PDB file of C-alpha atoms in Angstrom:
ATOM      1  CA  MET A   1      22.748   1.823 -14.198  1.00  0.00           C
ATOM      2  CA  LEU A   2      19.286   0.460 -14.789  1.00  0.00           C
ATOM      3  CA  PRO A   3      16.365   2.936 -14.524  1.00  0.00           C
ATOM      4  CA  TRP A   4      14.931   1.128 -11.500  1.00  0.00           C
ATOM      5  CA  ASN A   5      11.992   3.481 -11.119  1.00  0.00           C
ATOM      6  CA  ARG A   6      10.775   2.526 -14.592  1.00  0.00           C
ATOM      7  CA  VAL A   7      11.198  -1.160 -13.823  1.00  0.00           C
ATOM      8  CA  LEU A   8       9.579  -1.097 -10.409  1.00  0.00           C
ATOM      9  CA  ARG A   9       6.543   1.053 -11.124  1.00  0.00           C
ATOM     10  CA  PRO A  10       4.844  -1.433 -13.484  1.00  0.00           C
ATOM     11  CA  LEU A  11       5.802  -4.216 -11.074  1.00  0.00           C
ATOM     12  CA  ALA A  12       4.194  -2.358  -8.182  1.00  0.00           C
ATOM     13  CA  ALA A  13       1.062  -1.806 -10.217  1.00  0.00           C
ATOM     14  CA  LEU A  14       0.984  -5.513 -11.064  1.00  0.00           C
ATOM     15  CA  LEU A  15       1.354  -6.461  -7.402  1.00  0.00           C
ATOM     16  CA  LEU A  16      -1.438  -4.094  -6.401  1.00  0.00           C
ATOM     17  CA  ALA A  17      -3.699  -5.576  -9.048  1.00  0.00           C
ATOM     18  CA  ALA A  18      -2.869  -9.089  -7.921  1.00  0.00           C
ATOM     19  CA  ALA A  19      -3.555  -8.231  -4.315  1.00  0.00           C
ATOM     20  CA  ALA A  20      -6.869  -6.659  -5.259  1.00  0.00           C
ATOM     21  CA  ALA A  21      -7.822  -9.805  -7.134  1.00  0.00           C
ATOM     22  CA  THR A  22      -6.864 -12.114  -4.279  1.00  0.00           C
ATOM     23  CA  VAL A  23      -8.525 -10.458  -1.310  1.00  0.00           C
ATOM     24  CA  PRO A  24      -9.989 -13.391   0.628  1.00  0.00           C
ATOM     25  CA  THR A  25     -13.551 -14.260  -0.291  1.00  0.00           C
ATOM     26  CA  ALA A  26     -14.405 -14.499   3.374  1.00  0.00           C
ATOM     27  CA  ALA A  27     -13.512 -10.859   3.858  1.00  0.00           C
ATOM     28  CA  ALA A  28     -15.788  -9.912   0.971  1.00  0.00           C
ATOM     29  CA  HIS A  29     -18.626 -11.921   2.515  1.00  0.00           C
ATOM     30  CA  ALA A  30     -17.999 -10.210   5.839  1.00  0.00           C
ATOM     31  CA  SER A  31     -18.216  -6.783   4.225  1.00  0.00           C
ATOM     32  CA  THR A  32     -21.428  -7.759   2.476  1.00  0.00           C
ATOM     33  CA  ALA A  33     -22.918  -8.987   5.722  1.00  0.00           C
ATOM     34  CA  ALA A  34     -21.938  -5.773   7.474  1.00  0.00           C
ATOM     35  CA  ASP A  35     -23.591  -3.757   4.731  1.00  0.00           C
ATOM     36  CA  ALA A  36     -26.764  -5.782   5.083  1.00  0.00           C
ATOM     37  CA  THR A  37     -26.737  -5.163   8.805  1.00  0.00           C
ATOM     38  CA  ALA A  38     -26.513  -1.424   8.051  1.00  0.00           C
ATOM     39  CA  SER A  39     -29.811  -1.802   6.131  1.00  0.00           C
ATOM     40  CA  VAL A  40     -28.579  -0.500   2.780  1.00  0.00           C
ATOM     41  CA  PRO A  41     -31.502  -1.099   0.388  1.00  0.00           C
ATOM     42  CA  SER A  42     -29.245  -1.379  -2.653  1.00  0.00           C
ATOM     43  CA  SER A  43     -25.501  -1.405  -3.153  1.00  0.00           C
ATOM     44  CA  GLY A  44     -25.469  -1.466  -6.955  1.00  0.00           C
ATOM     45  CA  TRP A  45     -23.213   0.789  -9.015  1.00  0.00           C
ATOM     46  CA  ASN A  46     -25.371   3.213 -11.030  1.00  0.00           C
ATOM     47  CA  ASP A  47     -28.477   1.709  -9.447  1.00  0.00           C
ATOM     48  CA  TYR A  48     -30.946   4.571  -9.225  1.00  0.00           C
ATOM     49  CA  ARG A  49     -33.030   2.577  -6.746  1.00  0.00           C
ATOM     50  CA  CYS A  50     -30.237   2.915  -4.203  1.00  0.00           C
ATOM     51  CA  LYS A  51     -31.149   4.943  -1.142  1.00  0.00           C
ATOM     52  CA  PRO A  52     -28.298   6.243   1.029  1.00  0.00           C
ATOM     53  CA  SER A  53     -28.087   4.792   4.522  1.00  0.00           C
ATOM     54  CA  ALA A  54     -27.757   6.721   7.763  1.00  0.00           C
ATOM     55  CA  ALA A  55     -24.129   5.580   7.892  1.00  0.00           C
ATOM     56  CA  HIS A  56     -23.408   6.913   4.394  1.00  0.00           C
ATOM     57  CA  PRO A  57     -25.994   9.615   3.706  1.00  0.00           C
ATOM     58  CA  HIS A  58     -24.289  11.119   0.652  1.00  0.00           C
ATOM     59  CA  PRO A  59     -24.369   9.361  -2.730  1.00  0.00           C
ATOM     60  CA  VAL A  60     -20.933   9.188  -4.342  1.00  0.00           C
ATOM     61  CA  VAL A  61     -20.491  10.510  -7.881  1.00  0.00           C
ATOM     62  CA  LEU A  62     -17.357   9.241  -9.646  1.00  0.00           C
ATOM     63  CA  VAL A  63     -15.856  11.627 -12.213  1.00  0.00           C
ATOM     64  CA  HIS A  64     -13.471  10.029 -14.718  1.00  0.00           C
ATOM     65  CA  GLY A  65     -10.285  11.563 -16.072  1.00  0.00           C
ATOM     66  CA  THR A  66      -9.218  12.739 -19.510  1.00  0.00           C
ATOM     67  CA  LEU A  67      -9.651   9.998 -22.151  1.00  0.00           C
ATOM     68  CA  GLY A  68     -11.603   7.977 -19.596  1.00  0.00           C
ATOM     69  CA  ASN A  69     -15.257   7.064 -19.334  1.00  0.00           C
ATOM     70  CA  SER A  70     -17.832   6.246 -16.698  1.00  0.00           C
ATOM     71  CA  VAL A  71     -17.125   2.499 -16.789  1.00  0.00           C
ATOM     72  CA  ASP A  72     -13.471   1.796 -17.506  1.00  0.00           C
ATOM     73  CA  ASN A  73     -12.153   4.342 -15.024  1.00  0.00           C
ATOM     74  CA  TRP A  74     -14.058   2.769 -12.119  1.00  0.00           C
ATOM     75  CA  LEU A  75     -13.946  -0.995 -12.559  1.00  0.00           C
ATOM     76  CA  ALA A  76     -12.071  -1.294  -9.252  1.00  0.00           C
ATOM     77  CA  LEU A  77     -13.077   1.710  -7.146  1.00  0.00           C
ATOM     78  CA  ALA A  78     -16.841   1.539  -7.770  1.00  0.00           C
ATOM     79  CA  PRO A  79     -17.186  -2.025  -6.393  1.00  0.00           C
ATOM     80  CA  TYR A  80     -14.800  -1.121  -3.561  1.00  0.00           C
ATOM     81  CA  LEU A  81     -17.219   1.579  -2.433  1.00  0.00           C
ATOM     82  CA  THR A  82     -20.503  -0.198  -3.146  1.00  0.00           C
ATOM     83  CA  VAL A  83     -19.538  -3.204  -1.061  1.00  0.00           C
ATOM     84  CA  ARG A  84     -18.949  -0.754   1.786  1.00  0.00           C
ATOM     85  CA  GLY A  85     -22.520   0.442   1.604  1.00  0.00           C
ATOM     86  CA  TYR A  86     -22.290   3.553  -0.566  1.00  0.00           C
ATOM     87  CA  CYS A  87     -24.701   4.477  -3.333  1.00  0.00           C
ATOM     88  CA  VAL A  88     -22.276   4.963  -6.217  1.00  0.00           C
ATOM     89  CA  PHE A  89     -22.855   6.624  -9.590  1.00  0.00           C
ATOM     90  CA  SER A  90     -20.523   7.537 -12.448  1.00  0.00           C
ATOM     91  CA  VAL A  91     -20.841  10.257 -15.042  1.00  0.00           C
ATOM     92  CA  ASP A  92     -19.661  10.649 -18.649  1.00  0.00           C
ATOM     93  CA  TYR A  93     -18.649  14.144 -19.709  1.00  0.00           C
ATOM     94  CA  GLY A  94     -16.638  16.057 -22.267  1.00  0.00           C
ATOM     95  CA  ARG A  95     -17.481  13.913 -25.285  1.00  0.00           C
ATOM     96  CA  LEU A  96     -16.407  15.157 -28.695  1.00  0.00           C
ATOM     97  CA  PRO A  97     -18.492  14.354 -31.800  1.00  0.00           C
ATOM     98  CA  GLY A  98     -17.305  11.197 -33.499  1.00  0.00           C
ATOM     99  CA  VAL A  99     -14.998  10.190 -30.620  1.00  0.00           C
ATOM    100  CA  PRO A 100     -16.414   7.177 -28.754  1.00  0.00           C
ATOM    101  CA  LEU A 101     -15.234   5.904 -25.362  1.00  0.00           C
ATOM    102  CA  PHE A 102     -12.510   8.530 -24.888  1.00  0.00           C
ATOM    103  CA  ASN A 103     -14.182  11.377 -23.032  1.00  0.00           C
ATOM    104  CA  GLY A 104     -13.052  14.457 -21.149  1.00  0.00           C
ATOM    105  CA  LEU A 105     -11.816  16.232 -24.276  1.00  0.00           C
ATOM    106  CA  GLY A 106     -14.433  18.973 -24.517  1.00  0.00           C
ATOM    107  CA  PRO A 107     -14.151  22.442 -22.941  1.00  0.00           C
ATOM    108  CA  ILE A 108     -13.909  21.938 -19.201  1.00  0.00           C
ATOM    109  CA  ASP A 109     -16.411  24.651 -18.311  1.00  0.00           C
ATOM    110  CA  GLU A 110     -18.984  22.830 -20.458  1.00  0.00           C
ATOM    111  CA  SER A 111     -18.038  19.535 -18.807  1.00  0.00           C
ATOM    112  CA  ALA A 112     -18.782  21.129 -15.439  1.00  0.00           C
ATOM    113  CA  VAL A 113     -22.283  21.982 -16.671  1.00  0.00           C
ATOM    114  CA  GLN A 114     -22.761  18.305 -17.561  1.00  0.00           C
ATOM    115  CA  LEU A 115     -21.581  17.295 -14.100  1.00  0.00           C
ATOM    116  CA  SER A 116     -24.059  19.726 -12.558  1.00  0.00           C
ATOM    117  CA  ALA A 117     -26.961  18.128 -14.416  1.00  0.00           C
ATOM    118  CA  PHE A 118     -25.804  14.642 -13.403  1.00  0.00           C
ATOM    119  CA  VAL A 119     -25.521  15.553  -9.709  1.00  0.00           C
ATOM    120  CA  ASP A 120     -29.053  16.967  -9.844  1.00  0.00           C
ATOM    121  CA  LYS A 121     -30.228  13.674 -11.349  1.00  0.00           C
ATOM    122  CA  VAL A 122     -28.534  11.636  -8.606  1.00  0.00           C
ATOM    123  CA  LEU A 123     -29.864  13.818  -5.806  1.00  0.00           C
ATOM    124  CA  ALA A 124     -33.396  13.635  -7.209  1.00  0.00           C
ATOM    125  CA  ALA A 125     -33.245   9.839  -7.493  1.00  0.00           C
ATOM    126  CA  THR A 126     -31.716   9.199  -4.066  1.00  0.00           C
ATOM    127  CA  GLY A 127     -33.494  11.918  -2.113  1.00  0.00           C
ATOM    128  CA  ALA A 128     -30.190  13.102  -0.677  1.00  0.00           C
ATOM    129  CA  ALA A 129     -29.494  16.768  -0.035  1.00  0.00           C
ATOM    130  CA  GLU A 130     -25.802  16.592  -0.942  1.00  0.00           C
ATOM    131  CA  ALA A 131     -23.446  14.318  -2.864  1.00  0.00           C
ATOM    132  CA  ASP A 132     -19.790  13.444  -2.452  1.00  0.00           C
ATOM    133  CA  LEU A 133     -17.596  13.690  -5.563  1.00  0.00           C
ATOM    134  CA  VAL A 134     -14.574  11.483  -6.235  1.00  0.00           C
ATOM    135  CA  GLY A 135     -12.582  12.273  -9.351  1.00  0.00           C
ATOM    136  CA  HIS A 136      -9.416  11.083 -11.047  1.00  0.00           C
ATOM    137  CA  SER A 137      -7.082  13.487 -12.854  1.00  0.00           C
ATOM    138  CA  GLN A 138      -9.219  16.058 -14.712  1.00  0.00           C
ATOM    139  CA  GLY A 139     -12.160  14.537 -12.855  1.00  0.00           C
ATOM    140  CA  GLY A 140     -10.661  15.699  -9.576  1.00  0.00           C
ATOM    141  CA  MET A 141     -10.104  19.233 -10.833  1.00  0.00           C
ATOM    142  CA  MET A 142     -13.103  19.932 -13.083  1.00  0.00           C
ATOM    143  CA  PRO A 143     -15.674  19.682 -10.246  1.00  0.00           C
ATOM    144  CA  ARG A 144     -14.044  22.697  -8.626  1.00  0.00           C
ATOM    145  CA  TYR A 145     -15.473  24.822 -11.462  1.00  0.00           C
ATOM    146  CA  TYR A 146     -18.908  23.388 -10.688  1.00  0.00           C
ATOM    147  CA  LEU A 147     -18.451  24.181  -6.999  1.00  0.00           C
ATOM    148  CA  LYS A 148     -17.146  27.691  -7.577  1.00  0.00           C
ATOM    149  CA  PHE A 149     -19.237  29.005 -10.467  1.00  0.00           C
ATOM    150  CA  LEU A 150     -22.289  26.767 -10.991  1.00  0.00           C
ATOM    151  CA  GLY A 151     -23.804  26.539  -7.524  1.00  0.00           C
ATOM    152  CA  GLY A 152     -22.323  23.146  -6.733  1.00  0.00           C
ATOM    153  CA  ALA A 153     -21.165  24.131  -3.248  1.00  0.00           C
ATOM    154  CA  ALA A 154     -24.758  23.949  -2.021  1.00  0.00           C
ATOM    155  CA  LYS A 155     -25.121  20.386  -3.343  1.00  0.00           C
ATOM    156  CA  VAL A 156     -21.729  18.839  -2.563  1.00  0.00           C
ATOM    157  CA  HIS A 157     -20.474  17.741   0.832  1.00  0.00           C
ATOM    158  CA  ALA A 158     -16.944  16.637  -0.121  1.00  0.00           C
ATOM    159  CA  LEU A 159     -14.622  16.511  -3.129  1.00  0.00           C
ATOM    160  CA  VAL A 160     -11.897  13.861  -3.259  1.00  0.00           C
ATOM    161  CA  GLY A 161      -9.348  14.320  -6.032  1.00  0.00           C
ATOM    162  CA  ILE A 162      -7.102  11.417  -7.018  1.00  0.00           C
ATOM    163  CA  ALA A 163      -4.067  12.840  -8.854  1.00  0.00           C
ATOM    164  CA  PRO A 164      -6.007  15.979  -9.870  1.00  0.00           C
ATOM    165  CA  ASP A 165      -4.391  18.649 -12.034  1.00  0.00           C
ATOM    166  CA  ASN A 166      -5.626  21.462  -9.834  1.00  0.00           C
ATOM    167  CA  HIS A 167      -3.033  23.943 -11.033  1.00  0.00           C
ATOM    168  CA  GLY A 168      -2.416  22.452 -14.447  1.00  0.00           C
ATOM    169  CA  THR A 169       0.358  20.279 -15.781  1.00  0.00           C
ATOM    170  CA  THR A 170       3.549  20.607 -17.776  1.00  0.00           C
ATOM    171  CA  LEU A 171       3.160  16.952 -18.816  1.00  0.00           C
ATOM    172  CA  SER A 172       6.713  16.223 -17.701  1.00  0.00           C
ATOM    173  CA  GLY A 173       7.863  19.373 -19.485  1.00  0.00           C
ATOM    174  CA  LEU A 174       6.351  18.612 -22.891  1.00  0.00           C
ATOM    175  CA  THR A 175       3.927  21.534 -22.811  1.00  0.00           C
ATOM    176  CA  ARG A 176       6.870  23.916 -22.622  1.00  0.00           C
ATOM    177  CA  LEU A 177       7.790  22.856 -26.158  1.00  0.00           C
ATOM    178  CA  LEU A 178       4.527  24.116 -27.681  1.00  0.00           C
ATOM    179  CA  PRO A 179       5.820  27.656 -28.388  1.00  0.00           C
ATOM    180  CA  TYR A 180       8.540  26.148 -30.571  1.00  0.00           C
ATOM    181  CA  PHE A 181       5.938  24.687 -32.934  1.00  0.00           C
ATOM    182  CA  PRO A 182       3.953  27.539 -34.521  1.00  0.00           C
ATOM    183  CA  GLY A 183       0.231  26.821 -34.556  1.00  0.00           C
ATOM    184  CA  ALA A 184       0.497  23.751 -32.321  1.00  0.00           C
ATOM    185  CA  GLU A 185      -1.224  25.337 -29.341  1.00  0.00           C
ATOM    186  CA  ASP A 186      -4.017  26.761 -31.502  1.00  0.00           C
ATOM    187  CA  LEU A 187      -4.539  23.337 -33.063  1.00  0.00           C
ATOM    188  CA  LEU A 188      -4.656  21.694 -29.645  1.00  0.00           C
ATOM    189  CA  THR A 189      -7.219  24.228 -28.426  1.00  0.00           C
ATOM    190  CA  ALA A 190      -9.416  23.790 -31.489  1.00  0.00           C
ATOM    191  CA  ALA A 191      -9.260  19.992 -31.661  1.00  0.00           C
ATOM    192  CA  THR A 192      -9.191  19.027 -27.978  1.00  0.00           C
ATOM    193  CA  PRO A 193     -10.042  22.044 -25.816  1.00  0.00           C
ATOM    194  CA  GLY A 194     -10.219  19.860 -22.707  1.00  0.00           C
ATOM    195  CA  LEU A 195      -6.504  19.146 -23.073  1.00  0.00           C
ATOM    196  CA  ALA A 196      -5.559  22.755 -23.723  1.00  0.00           C
ATOM    197  CA  ASP A 197      -7.502  23.855 -20.638  1.00  0.00           C
ATOM    198  CA  GLN A 198      -5.257  21.713 -18.448  1.00  0.00           C
ATOM    199  CA  ILE A 199      -1.951  23.268 -19.469  1.00  0.00           C
ATOM    200  CA  VAL A 200      -0.283  25.366 -16.778  1.00  0.00           C
ATOM    201  CA  GLY A 201      -1.268  29.002 -17.211  1.00  0.00           C
ATOM    202  CA  SER A 202      -4.324  28.361 -19.394  1.00  0.00           C
ATOM    203  CA  ASP A 203      -7.144  30.895 -19.328  1.00  0.00           C
ATOM    204  CA  PHE A 204      -9.399  28.258 -17.789  1.00  0.00           C
ATOM    205  CA  LEU A 205      -7.054  27.501 -14.893  1.00  0.00           C
ATOM    206  CA  THR A 206      -6.356  31.167 -14.302  1.00  0.00           C
ATOM    207  CA  GLU A 207     -10.072  31.787 -13.871  1.00  0.00           C
ATOM    208  CA  LEU A 208     -10.561  28.666 -11.756  1.00  0.00           C
ATOM    209  CA  ASN A 209      -7.809  29.443  -9.262  1.00  0.00           C
ATOM    210  CA  GLU A 210      -8.188  33.198  -9.059  1.00  0.00           C
ATOM    211  CA  GLY A 211      -9.301  34.250  -5.604  1.00  0.00           C
ATOM    212  CA  GLY A 212      -8.445  30.938  -3.922  1.00  0.00           C
ATOM    213  CA  ASP A 213      -8.598  27.205  -4.484  1.00  0.00           C
ATOM    214  CA  THR A 214     -11.629  26.359  -2.381  1.00  0.00           C
ATOM    215  CA  VAL A 215     -15.146  27.500  -1.562  1.00  0.00           C
ATOM    216  CA  PRO A 216     -16.750  27.478   1.893  1.00  0.00           C
ATOM    217  CA  GLY A 217     -18.841  24.537   2.991  1.00  0.00           C
ATOM    218  CA  VAL A 218     -17.063  21.799   1.024  1.00  0.00           C
ATOM    219  CA  ARG A 219     -14.464  19.404   2.449  1.00  0.00           C
ATOM    220  CA  TYR A 220     -11.523  18.781   0.072  1.00  0.00           C
ATOM    221  CA  THR A 221      -9.078  15.871  -0.075  1.00  0.00           C
ATOM    222  CA  VAL A 222      -6.258  15.479  -2.595  1.00  0.00           C
ATOM    223  CA  ILE A 223      -4.438  12.155  -2.953  1.00  0.00           C
ATOM    224  CA  ALA A 224      -1.234  12.419  -4.999  1.00  0.00           C
ATOM    225  CA  THR A 225       1.644  10.134  -5.941  1.00  0.00           C
ATOM    226  CA  ARG A 226       5.264  11.157  -6.129  1.00  0.00           C
ATOM    227  CA  TYR A 227       5.612   9.107  -9.317  1.00  0.00           C
ATOM    228  CA  ASP A 228       2.963  10.969 -11.319  1.00  0.00           C
ATOM    229  CA  GLU A 229       4.289  11.473 -14.845  1.00  0.00           C
ATOM    230  CA  VAL A 230       1.129  13.118 -16.231  1.00  0.00           C
ATOM    231  CA  VAL A 231       0.266  15.832 -13.711  1.00  0.00           C
ATOM    232  CA  THR A 232       3.633  17.466 -13.152  1.00  0.00           C
ATOM    233  CA  PRO A 233       5.108  18.743 -10.953  1.00  0.00           C
ATOM    234  CA  TRP A 234       3.084  16.518  -8.632  1.00  0.00           C
ATOM    235  CA  ARG A 235       3.024  19.118  -5.839  1.00  0.00           C
ATOM    236  CA  THR A 236       0.828  21.353  -8.009  1.00  0.00           C
ATOM    237  CA  GLN A 237      -2.008  18.916  -7.361  1.00  0.00           C
ATOM    238  CA  PHE A 238      -2.331  20.095  -3.768  1.00  0.00           C
ATOM    239  CA  LEU A 239      -4.861  22.719  -2.742  1.00  0.00           C
ATOM    240  CA  SER A 240      -4.564  25.632  -0.358  1.00  0.00           C
ATOM    241  CA  GLY A 241      -7.360  26.848   1.865  1.00  0.00           C
ATOM    242  CA  SER A 242      -9.543  25.863   4.751  1.00  0.00           C
ATOM    243  CA  ASN A 243     -11.057  22.399   4.996  1.00  0.00           C
ATOM    244  CA  VAL A 244      -8.322  20.863   2.836  1.00  0.00           C
ATOM    245  CA  ARG A 245      -6.372  17.657   3.424  1.00  0.00           C
ATOM    246  CA  ASN A 246      -3.464  17.001   1.057  1.00  0.00           C
ATOM    247  CA  VAL A 247      -2.117  13.436   1.068  1.00  0.00           C
ATOM    248  CA  LEU A 248       1.015  12.056  -0.571  1.00  0.00           C
ATOM    249  CA  LEU A 249       0.545   8.329  -1.117  1.00  0.00           C
ATOM    250  CA  GLN A 250       4.175   7.533  -0.340  1.00  0.00           C
ATOM    251  CA  ASP A 251       3.824   9.127   3.112  1.00  0.00           C
ATOM    252  CA  LEU A 252       1.279   6.391   3.843  1.00  0.00           C
ATOM    253  CA  CYS A 253       3.127   3.556   2.106  1.00  0.00           C
ATOM    254  CA  PRO A 254       6.688   4.209   0.903  1.00  0.00           C
ATOM    255  CA  LEU A 255       6.567   0.984  -1.112  1.00  0.00           C
ATOM    256  CA  ASP A 256       3.657   2.172  -3.256  1.00  0.00           C
ATOM    257  CA  LEU A 257       5.097   3.065  -6.668  1.00  0.00           C
ATOM    258  CA  SER A 258       1.810   3.767  -8.436  1.00  0.00           C
ATOM    259  CA  GLU A 259       1.936   6.425 -11.132  1.00  0.00           C
ATOM    260  CA  HIS A 260      -0.866   8.561 -12.570  1.00  0.00           C
ATOM    261  CA  LEU A 261      -3.056   5.807 -13.977  1.00  0.00           C
ATOM    262  CA  ALA A 262      -2.481   3.142 -11.340  1.00  0.00           C
ATOM    263  CA  ILE A 263      -3.402   5.405  -8.425  1.00  0.00           C
ATOM    264  CA  GLY A 264      -6.866   5.937  -9.873  1.00  0.00           C
ATOM    265  CA  LEU A 265      -7.537   2.620 -11.562  1.00  0.00           C
ATOM    266  CA  LEU A 266      -6.364  -0.089  -9.180  1.00  0.00           C
ATOM    267  CA  ASP A 267      -4.480   1.144  -6.116  1.00  0.00           C
ATOM    268  CA  ARG A 268      -6.320  -0.145  -3.043  1.00  0.00           C
ATOM    269  CA  ILE A 269      -4.067   1.885  -0.761  1.00  0.00           C
ATOM    270  CA  ALA A 270      -5.364   5.018  -2.445  1.00  0.00           C
ATOM    271  CA  PHE A 271      -8.889   3.578  -2.348  1.00  0.00           C
ATOM    272  CA  HIS A 272      -8.591   3.112   1.427  1.00  0.00           C
ATOM    273  CA  GLU A 273      -7.717   6.770   1.747  1.00  0.00           C
ATOM    274  CA  VAL A 274     -10.723   7.664  -0.445  1.00  0.00           C
ATOM    275  CA  ALA A 275     -12.943   5.743   1.974  1.00  0.00           C
ATOM    276  CA  ASN A 276     -11.354   7.621   4.881  1.00  0.00           C
ATOM    277  CA  ALA A 277     -12.051  10.929   3.154  1.00  0.00           C
ATOM    278  CA  LEU A 278     -15.680  10.002   2.604  1.00  0.00           C
ATOM    279  CA  ASP A 279     -16.179   8.914   6.218  1.00  0.00           C
ATOM    280  CA  PRO A 280     -13.537  10.631   8.365  1.00  0.00           C
ATOM    281  CA  ALA A 281     -15.420   9.868  11.577  1.00  0.00           C
ATOM    282  CA  HIS A 282     -14.643   6.176  11.069  1.00  0.00           C
ATOM    283  CA  ALA A 283     -11.279   6.513   9.335  1.00  0.00           C
ATOM    284  CA  THR A 284      -8.574   3.939   9.987  1.00  0.00           C
ATOM    285  CA  ALA A 285      -4.862   4.269   9.357  1.00  0.00           C
ATOM    286  CA  THR A 286      -3.836   3.838   5.736  1.00  0.00           C
ATOM    287  CA  THR A 287      -0.675   1.729   5.416  1.00  0.00           C
ATOM    288  CA  CYS A 288       0.888  -0.655   2.943  1.00  0.00           C
ATOM    289  CA  ALA A 289      -1.348  -3.345   4.452  1.00  0.00           C
ATOM    290  CA  SER A 290      -4.383  -1.431   3.178  1.00  0.00           C
ATOM    291  CA  VAL A 291      -3.848  -3.169  -0.147  1.00  0.00           C
ATOM    292  CA  LEU A 292      -5.613  -6.117   1.489  1.00  0.00           C
ATOM    293  CA  SER A 293      -8.434  -4.126   3.059  1.00  0.00           C
TER     294      SER A 293
END
């Protein structure tokens, strides 16, 4: 029997990308006109002249995942949000010396310090009191350290995690093999501490999740996919606590076969749910048709 899930997932990702590329130009013009009507002074991505509107008072900070960066991770989602009138910014963090482009490999507690400084920069430039954070993978989990230990709860209104490894990952079981290779875990920790920090049961995750997943005053949304092969088991992405909404993508669209990368890089169904999380007062139902929204 053919492994249909392996065949269909790339096909689904391709269809999502095609749909994103073929959204009618008229709809884009309509969105732009609506934004202008809302009096948004600037809708540029990483445009520090942008001032949040009354409709969207919180600037959005995008936090890339492991091996990502502030550009490549957001080539689809950043324009999706800016055209809807948000002031959008993206941060680079966790760079290792001599490793260009592939970020998120440094110690995660240090990455959270870098995020803190970036949020302060965005708030100072925009004049906003709070920001919203949207992160993919590690970028959906790492901000929780900032919120919990670095004073971020006073500066953040909402955190939206797209396939975040909130309770670590077994990487489809591969991490369980580390004890069988003497020195492998120590090497991983020394060379790429940001990876080691994400393994289930790491000291970092134990500290992060001790005493509860959330902090008061912040609204949390987690968007997961059943077909995630990187953050496994996928249910470990979900958070417990007050002010939490956990979403499984396939509950919204059973036909969506996006895996870990596709859900963050190009899935407009997931993007629609991000927009709902950022503006729940004006949320609309997320369905398979949201790929055309």
